[in-house]
């Protein structure tokens, strides 16, 4: 008769195995933030942050990256308390003066440097030997200021008035990033005006991956949605030796796809003369087609069945373009692989809803950019920690399942609660002041509390909460635990639930 291992013992064993590499990585992040190179990158002008003050460039970086309160005064109290220097709290005016000195690009630099260190660590998780990356873009609302209108509204042909530009573009920033879906790491990100194309932004991220993050691009696999298929992306990735799986639109190479006799075939694409003009903008793409007259692309066709909003059975045809071989990934594996791209959508949701990336504290454009880009750097660090905790929960579930002692559902960490616990346990003090014991204590505590801050993963579960019509507005002044009694607005004589 076999005896079952108690769950507490299983959890303790997994924690001891996982904690040390994670602590070592956060210590290296602390060293990068406090380095002389970062101090130089953080300056808008050579004279900025040169005098020894209680609010250094490192403090400014940490403040804008880990900002989480809705009010600047409360945030200053919280930040200086978290770093153990409440008596050195600065005023709001001093904060904004320092915010104007901080170069927003420093957060992209830190994100790239953090990625470089991460892929040297023991924490890297792979799928069939590949590090799976996803590329996607979104829009971020910029503050309502003349500078934001000038830089980030729709740049048309001069026929649009300022009022029309504001109405059409809503002062939105186009943000794109390259995201590691298995490890929660943001490798690189770029931002531009509202109507900037996402393909050149993707190319910039691939250059960062090639030139800065890794010497072996062949172990990386790129996922992207149907707005990314192009000869530029395909040839560039092939030249680098990477793999890709990109969903295509219905009209993408439709003549070649129509000739397919099965749902999993290789097509051969020869670029037209006009295409070479675009390809010549990138030396790697041009070099690829100098060596090859055409490019071979594997196409997997999948018929997806679903129930529409009227409750009727419907179906749509999905196309996946890839250079993965059938020996590595079958057609079913390709479909499952592409579904992992959803991780970047979840990360954008966390940035907008949990970290409130669109909450601005100043109309100054430099400070607004620091607020936005700082949150992305923060999400990268906490994303890696969160994925490690999810991995611990997964390992505990698998061990318990093998012994017949598993719960009904698998679990994942509640991101918002995890961030709150890490802050309360002094991780900001540990990172800013290089206190390794504080970092270890914060990470150990959050892992030990994982059974208290986890949430079940319920597949195919969705309860529509917004844009629902209700008979009458809620009677309670506040929502119960953030869920029931959503706010409502009157719409054509009827009440409808709204997010804000």
PDB file of N, CA, C and O in Angstrom, residues 118-119 124-135 177-187 209 217-224 242-245 324 329 333-334 336-344 387:
ATOM      1  N   UNK A 118      17.906  37.613 -17.738  1.00  0.00           N
ATOM      2  CA  UNK A 118      16.954  36.522 -17.485  1.00  0.00           C
ATOM      3  C   UNK A 118      17.306  35.268 -18.270  1.00  0.00           C
ATOM      4  O   UNK A 118      17.243  34.154 -17.738  1.00  0.00           O
ATOM      5  N   UNK A 119      17.685  35.434 -19.542  1.00  0.00           N
ATOM      6  CA  UNK A 119      17.966  34.262 -20.369  1.00  0.00           C
ATOM      7  C   UNK A 119      19.321  33.620 -20.071  1.00  0.00           C
ATOM      8  O   UNK A 119      19.666  32.610 -20.675  1.00  0.00           O
ATOM      9  N   UNK A 124      14.465  29.872 -17.204  1.00  0.00           N
ATOM     10  CA  UNK A 124      13.873  29.882 -18.550  1.00  0.00           C
ATOM     11  C   UNK A 124      13.122  28.582 -18.830  1.00  0.00           C
ATOM     12  O   UNK A 124      13.674  27.487 -18.708  1.00  0.00           O
ATOM     13  N   UNK A 125      11.858  28.724 -19.207  1.00  0.00           N
ATOM     14  CA  UNK A 125      11.023  27.580 -19.577  1.00  0.00           C
ATOM     15  C   UNK A 125      10.847  27.547 -21.088  1.00  0.00           C
ATOM     16  O   UNK A 125      10.694  28.604 -21.718  1.00  0.00           O
ATOM     17  N   UNK A 126      10.832  26.336 -21.653  1.00  0.00           N
ATOM     18  CA  UNK A 126      10.757  26.172 -23.108  1.00  0.00           C
ATOM     19  C   UNK A 126       9.645  25.199 -23.485  1.00  0.00           C
ATOM     20  O   UNK A 126       9.184  24.412 -22.657  1.00  0.00           O
ATOM     21  N   UNK A 127       9.254  25.254 -24.746  1.00  0.00           N
ATOM     22  CA  UNK A 127       8.281  24.326 -25.317  1.00  0.00           C
ATOM     23  C   UNK A 127       8.946  23.595 -26.474  1.00  0.00           C
ATOM     24  O   UNK A 127       9.317  24.223 -27.473  1.00  0.00           O
ATOM     25  N   UNK A 128       9.137  22.309 -26.327  1.00  0.00           N
ATOM     26  CA  UNK A 128       9.832  21.515 -27.351  1.00  0.00           C
ATOM     27  C   UNK A 128      11.199  22.108 -27.715  1.00  0.00           C
ATOM     28  O   UNK A 128      11.615  22.082 -28.874  1.00  0.00           O
ATOM     29  N   UNK A 129      11.859  22.668 -26.710  1.00  0.00           N
ATOM     30  CA  UNK A 129      13.183  23.244 -26.937  1.00  0.00           C
ATOM     31  C   UNK A 129      13.175  24.681 -27.411  1.00  0.00           C
ATOM     32  O   UNK A 129      14.242  25.268 -27.618  1.00  0.00           O
ATOM     33  N   UNK A 130      11.993  25.297 -27.581  1.00  0.00           N
ATOM     34  CA  UNK A 130      11.888  26.676 -28.075  1.00  0.00           C
ATOM     35  C   UNK A 130      11.398  27.618 -26.977  1.00  0.00           C
ATOM     36  O   UNK A 130      10.542  27.257 -26.160  1.00  0.00           O
ATOM     37  N   UNK A 131      11.943  28.836 -26.988  1.00  0.00           N
ATOM     38  CA  UNK A 131      11.412  29.927 -26.177  1.00  0.00           C
ATOM     39  C   UNK A 131      10.329  30.594 -27.020  1.00  0.00           C
ATOM     40  O   UNK A 131      10.607  31.112 -28.109  1.00  0.00           O
ATOM     41  N   UNK A 132       9.093  30.581 -26.544  1.00  0.00           N
ATOM     42  CA  UNK A 132       7.943  31.012 -27.346  1.00  0.00           C
ATOM     43  C   UNK A 132       7.662  32.494 -27.093  1.00  0.00           C
ATOM     44  O   UNK A 132       7.352  32.903 -25.969  1.00  0.00           O
ATOM     45  N   UNK A 133       7.760  33.293 -28.159  1.00  0.00           N
ATOM     46  CA  UNK A 133       7.545  34.738 -28.079  1.00  0.00           C
ATOM     47  C   UNK A 133       6.280  35.125 -28.833  1.00  0.00           C
ATOM     48  O   UNK A 133       5.935  34.506 -29.845  1.00  0.00           O
ATOM     49  N   UNK A 134       5.606  36.141 -28.350  1.00  0.00           N
ATOM     50  CA  UNK A 134       4.424  36.670 -29.030  1.00  0.00           C
ATOM     51  C   UNK A 134       4.625  38.155 -29.291  1.00  0.00           C
ATOM     52  O   UNK A 134       5.137  38.885 -28.440  1.00  0.00           O
ATOM     53  N   UNK A 135       4.236  38.597 -30.473  1.00  0.00           N
ATOM     54  CA  UNK A 135       4.317  40.014 -30.851  1.00  0.00           C
ATOM     55  C   UNK A 135       2.906  40.536 -31.078  1.00  0.00           C
ATOM     56  O   UNK A 135       2.098  39.913 -31.771  1.00  0.00           O
ATOM     57  N   UNK A 177       4.891  45.232 -28.216  1.00  0.00           N
ATOM     58  CA  UNK A 177       5.959  44.598 -27.452  1.00  0.00           C
ATOM     59  C   UNK A 177       6.145  43.139 -27.869  1.00  0.00           C
ATOM     60  O   UNK A 177       5.251  42.508 -28.434  1.00  0.00           O
ATOM     61  N   UNK A 178       7.348  42.653 -27.594  1.00  0.00           N
ATOM     62  CA  UNK A 178       7.713  41.262 -27.830  1.00  0.00           C
ATOM     63  C   UNK A 178       7.719  40.576 -26.475  1.00  0.00           C
ATOM     64  O   UNK A 178       8.513  40.936 -25.595  1.00  0.00           O
ATOM     65  N   UNK A 179       6.851  39.588 -26.312  1.00  0.00           N
ATOM     66  CA  UNK A 179       6.543  39.028 -24.990  1.00  0.00           C
ATOM     67  C   UNK A 179       6.794  37.532 -24.960  1.00  0.00           C
ATOM     68  O   UNK A 179       6.422  36.807 -25.885  1.00  0.00           O
ATOM     69  N   UNK A 180       7.447  37.063 -23.914  1.00  0.00           N
ATOM     70  CA  UNK A 180       7.707  35.643 -23.708  1.00  0.00           C
ATOM     71  C   UNK A 180       6.513  35.032 -22.991  1.00  0.00           C
ATOM     72  O   UNK A 180       6.307  35.255 -21.796  1.00  0.00           O
ATOM     73  N   UNK A 181       5.697  34.251 -23.702  1.00  0.00           N
ATOM     74  CA  UNK A 181       4.429  33.774 -23.146  1.00  0.00           C
ATOM     75  C   UNK A 181       4.614  32.704 -22.073  1.00  0.00           C
ATOM     76  O   UNK A 181       3.737  32.505 -21.232  1.00  0.00           O
ATOM     77  N   UNK A 182       5.724  31.989 -22.085  1.00  0.00           N
ATOM     78  CA  UNK A 182       5.955  30.939 -21.093  1.00  0.00           C
ATOM     79  C   UNK A 182       6.606  31.488 -19.828  1.00  0.00           C
ATOM     80  O   UNK A 182       6.422  30.925 -18.747  1.00  0.00           O
ATOM     81  N   UNK A 183       7.368  32.563 -19.955  1.00  0.00           N
ATOM     82  CA  UNK A 183       8.135  33.088 -18.824  1.00  0.00           C
ATOM     83  C   UNK A 183       7.655  34.437 -18.311  1.00  0.00           C
ATOM     84  O   UNK A 183       8.169  34.929 -17.304  1.00  0.00           O
ATOM     85  N   UNK A 184       6.683  35.056 -18.989  1.00  0.00           N
ATOM     86  CA  UNK A 184       6.135  36.321 -18.517  1.00  0.00           C
ATOM     87  C   UNK A 184       7.058  37.509 -18.701  1.00  0.00           C
ATOM     88  O   UNK A 184       6.815  38.577 -18.121  1.00  0.00           O
ATOM     89  N   UNK A 185       8.099  37.365 -19.510  1.00  0.00           N
ATOM     90  CA  UNK A 185       9.098  38.423 -19.674  1.00  0.00           C
ATOM     91  C   UNK A 185       8.807  39.257 -20.916  1.00  0.00           C
ATOM     92  O   UNK A 185       8.508  38.724 -21.981  1.00  0.00           O
ATOM     93  N   UNK A 186       8.901  40.572 -20.773  1.00  0.00           N
ATOM     94  CA  UNK A 186       8.796  41.483 -21.914  1.00  0.00           C
ATOM     95  C   UNK A 186      10.211  41.738 -22.417  1.00  0.00           C
ATOM     96  O   UNK A 186      11.021  42.353 -21.725  1.00  0.00           O
ATOM     97  N   UNK A 187      10.520  41.260 -23.604  1.00  0.00           N
ATOM     98  CA  UNK A 187      11.875  41.376 -24.147  1.00  0.00           C
ATOM     99  C   UNK A 187      12.159  42.791 -24.625  1.00  0.00           C
ATOM    100  O   UNK A 187      13.223  43.351 -24.366  1.00  0.00           O
ATOM    101  N   UNK A 209      16.309  41.502 -30.218  1.00  0.00           N
ATOM    102  CA  UNK A 209      16.524  40.106 -29.845  1.00  0.00           C
ATOM    103  C   UNK A 209      17.834  39.586 -30.426  1.00  0.00           C
ATOM    104  O   UNK A 209      18.621  38.920 -29.739  1.00  0.00           O
ATOM    105  N   UNK A 217      19.510  32.968 -31.977  1.00  0.00           N
ATOM    106  CA  UNK A 217      18.091  33.184 -32.276  1.00  0.00           C
ATOM    107  C   UNK A 217      17.344  31.903 -32.667  1.00  0.00           C
ATOM    108  O   UNK A 217      16.114  31.878 -32.643  1.00  0.00           O
ATOM    109  N   UNK A 218      18.086  30.856 -33.032  1.00  0.00           N
ATOM    110  CA  UNK A 218      17.441  29.630 -33.491  1.00  0.00           C
ATOM    111  C   UNK A 218      16.587  28.933 -32.458  1.00  0.00           C
ATOM    112  O   UNK A 218      15.747  28.100 -32.799  1.00  0.00           O
ATOM    113  N   UNK A 219      16.745  29.271 -31.185  1.00  0.00           N
ATOM    114  CA  UNK A 219      15.945  28.619 -30.145  1.00  0.00           C
ATOM    115  C   UNK A 219      14.666  29.402 -29.826  1.00  0.00           C
ATOM    116  O   UNK A 219      13.957  29.068 -28.882  1.00  0.00           O
ATOM    117  N   UNK A 220      14.381  30.470 -30.606  1.00  0.00           N
ATOM    118  CA  UNK A 220      13.196  31.295 -30.370  1.00  0.00           C
ATOM    119  C   UNK A 220      12.135  31.025 -31.429  1.00  0.00           C
ATOM    120  O   UNK A 220      12.451  30.778 -32.596  1.00  0.00           O
ATOM    121  N   UNK A 221      10.871  31.116 -31.007  1.00  0.00           N
ATOM    122  CA  UNK A 221       9.728  30.855 -31.885  1.00  0.00           C
ATOM    123  C   UNK A 221       8.770  32.032 -31.763  1.00  0.00           C
ATOM    124  O   UNK A 221       8.359  32.385 -30.657  1.00  0.00           O
ATOM    125  N   UNK A 222       8.416  32.638 -32.885  1.00  0.00           N
ATOM    126  CA  UNK A 222       7.586  33.849 -32.896  1.00  0.00           C
ATOM    127  C   UNK A 222       6.130  33.527 -33.223  1.00  0.00           C
ATOM    128  O   UNK A 222       5.845  32.849 -34.216  1.00  0.00           O
ATOM    129  N   UNK A 223       5.216  34.041 -32.400  1.00  0.00           N
ATOM    130  CA  UNK A 223       3.776  33.959 -32.651  1.00  0.00           C
ATOM    131  C   UNK A 223       3.243  35.357 -32.923  1.00  0.00           C
ATOM    132  O   UNK A 223       3.658  36.320 -32.270  1.00  0.00           O
ATOM    133  N   UNK A 224       2.325  35.480 -33.872  1.00  0.00           N
ATOM    134  CA  UNK A 224       1.720  36.783 -34.164  1.00  0.00           C
ATOM    135  C   UNK A 224       0.350  36.570 -34.794  1.00  0.00           C
ATOM    136  O   UNK A 224       0.072  35.507 -35.367  1.00  0.00           O
ATOM    137  N   UNK A 242      15.245  31.701 -36.930  1.00  0.00           N
ATOM    138  CA  UNK A 242      14.143  31.517 -35.977  1.00  0.00           C
ATOM    139  C   UNK A 242      13.007  30.719 -36.617  1.00  0.00           C
ATOM    140  O   UNK A 242      12.985  30.474 -37.816  1.00  0.00           O
ATOM    141  N   UNK A 243      12.048  30.342 -35.786  1.00  0.00           N
ATOM    142  CA  UNK A 243      10.813  29.710 -36.237  1.00  0.00           C
ATOM    143  C   UNK A 243       9.657  30.676 -35.999  1.00  0.00           C
ATOM    144  O   UNK A 243       9.742  31.580 -35.166  1.00  0.00           O
ATOM    145  N   UNK A 244       8.577  30.475 -36.746  1.00  0.00           N
ATOM    146  CA  UNK A 244       7.417  31.345 -36.573  1.00  0.00           C
ATOM    147  C   UNK A 244       6.126  30.564 -36.789  1.00  0.00           C
ATOM    148  O   UNK A 244       6.096  29.522 -37.458  1.00  0.00           O
ATOM    149  N   UNK A 245       5.066  31.086 -36.190  1.00  0.00           N
ATOM    150  CA  UNK A 245       3.702  30.585 -36.432  1.00  0.00           C
ATOM    151  C   UNK A 245       2.796  31.804 -36.387  1.00  0.00           C
ATOM    152  O   UNK A 245       2.543  32.367 -35.315  1.00  0.00           O
ATOM    153  N   UNK A 324       7.725  25.670 -39.154  1.00  0.00           N
ATOM    154  CA  UNK A 324       7.956  24.487 -38.327  1.00  0.00           C
ATOM    155  C   UNK A 324       7.659  23.230 -39.138  1.00  0.00           C
ATOM    156  O   UNK A 324       6.668  23.179 -39.871  1.00  0.00           O
ATOM    157  N   UNK A 329       6.077  19.666 -35.096  1.00  0.00           N
ATOM    158  CA  UNK A 329       4.728  20.047 -34.687  1.00  0.00           C
ATOM    159  C   UNK A 329       3.729  19.551 -35.734  1.00  0.00           C
ATOM    160  O   UNK A 329       3.825  19.918 -36.908  1.00  0.00           O
ATOM    161  N   UNK A 333      -0.785  20.318 -33.177  1.00  0.00           N
ATOM    162  CA  UNK A 333       0.178  21.022 -32.327  1.00  0.00           C
ATOM    163  C   UNK A 333       0.292  22.491 -32.720  1.00  0.00           C
ATOM    164  O   UNK A 333       0.466  23.359 -31.859  1.00  0.00           O
ATOM    165  N   UNK A 334       0.211  22.771 -34.017  1.00  0.00           N
ATOM    166  CA  UNK A 334       0.288  24.152 -34.498  1.00  0.00           C
ATOM    167  C   UNK A 334      -0.897  24.963 -33.971  1.00  0.00           C
ATOM    168  O   UNK A 334      -0.735  26.109 -33.514  1.00  0.00           O
ATOM    169  N   UNK A 336      -2.678  24.327 -31.278  1.00  0.00           N
ATOM    170  CA  UNK A 336      -2.482  24.500 -29.833  1.00  0.00           C
ATOM    171  C   UNK A 336      -1.382  25.522 -29.553  1.00  0.00           C
ATOM    172  O   UNK A 336      -1.495  26.336 -28.630  1.00  0.00           O
ATOM    173  N   UNK A 337      -0.328  25.508 -30.353  1.00  0.00           N
ATOM    174  CA  UNK A 337       0.777  26.451 -30.181  1.00  0.00           C
ATOM    175  C   UNK A 337       0.296  27.880 -30.355  1.00  0.00           C
ATOM    176  O   UNK A 337       0.623  28.764 -29.546  1.00  0.00           O
ATOM    177  N   UNK A 338      -0.483  28.130 -31.398  1.00  0.00           N
ATOM    178  CA  UNK A 338      -0.942  29.494 -31.654  1.00  0.00           C
ATOM    179  C   UNK A 338      -1.831  30.008 -30.512  1.00  0.00           C
ATOM    180  O   UNK A 338      -1.822  31.207 -30.204  1.00  0.00           O
ATOM    181  N   UNK A 339      -2.583  29.103 -29.874  1.00  0.00           N
ATOM    182  CA  UNK A 339      -3.460  29.539 -28.778  1.00  0.00           C
ATOM    183  C   UNK A 339      -2.664  30.119 -27.611  1.00  0.00           C
ATOM    184  O   UNK A 339      -3.203  30.893 -26.812  1.00  0.00           O
ATOM    185  N   UNK A 340      -1.383  29.787 -27.514  1.00  0.00           N
ATOM    186  CA  UNK A 340      -0.549  30.337 -26.435  1.00  0.00           C
ATOM    187  C   UNK A 340      -0.266  31.821 -26.637  1.00  0.00           C
ATOM    188  O   UNK A 340       0.194  32.491 -25.711  1.00  0.00           O
ATOM    189  N   UNK A 341      -0.521  32.321 -27.841  1.00  0.00           N
ATOM    190  CA  UNK A 341      -0.333  33.748 -28.105  1.00  0.00           C
ATOM    191  C   UNK A 341      -1.220  34.607 -27.210  1.00  0.00           C
ATOM    192  O   UNK A 341      -0.930  35.787 -26.962  1.00  0.00           O
ATOM    193  N   UNK A 342      -2.285  34.011 -26.690  1.00  0.00           N
ATOM    194  CA  UNK A 342      -3.228  34.762 -25.867  1.00  0.00           C
ATOM    195  C   UNK A 342      -2.560  35.334 -24.613  1.00  0.00           C
ATOM    196  O   UNK A 342      -3.064  36.271 -23.991  1.00  0.00           O
ATOM    197  N   UNK A 343      -1.390  34.802 -24.239  1.00  0.00           N
ATOM    198  CA  UNK A 343      -0.683  35.304 -23.069  1.00  0.00           C
ATOM    199  C   UNK A 343      -0.355  36.784 -23.160  1.00  0.00           C
ATOM    200  O   UNK A 343      -0.391  37.505 -22.154  1.00  0.00           O
ATOM    201  N   UNK A 344      -0.049  37.280 -24.362  1.00  0.00           N
ATOM    202  CA  UNK A 344       0.271  38.701 -24.510  1.00  0.00           C
ATOM    203  C   UNK A 344      -0.981  39.556 -24.346  1.00  0.00           C
ATOM    204  O   UNK A 344      -0.921  40.679 -23.834  1.00  0.00           O
ATOM    205  N   UNK A 387       4.931  33.991 -13.279  1.00  0.00           N
ATOM    206  CA  UNK A 387       5.027  32.742 -14.033  1.00  0.00           C
ATOM    207  C   UNK A 387       5.738  31.656 -13.224  1.00  0.00           C
ATOM    208  O   UNK A 387       5.408  30.472 -13.336  1.00  0.00           O
TER     209      UNK A 387
END
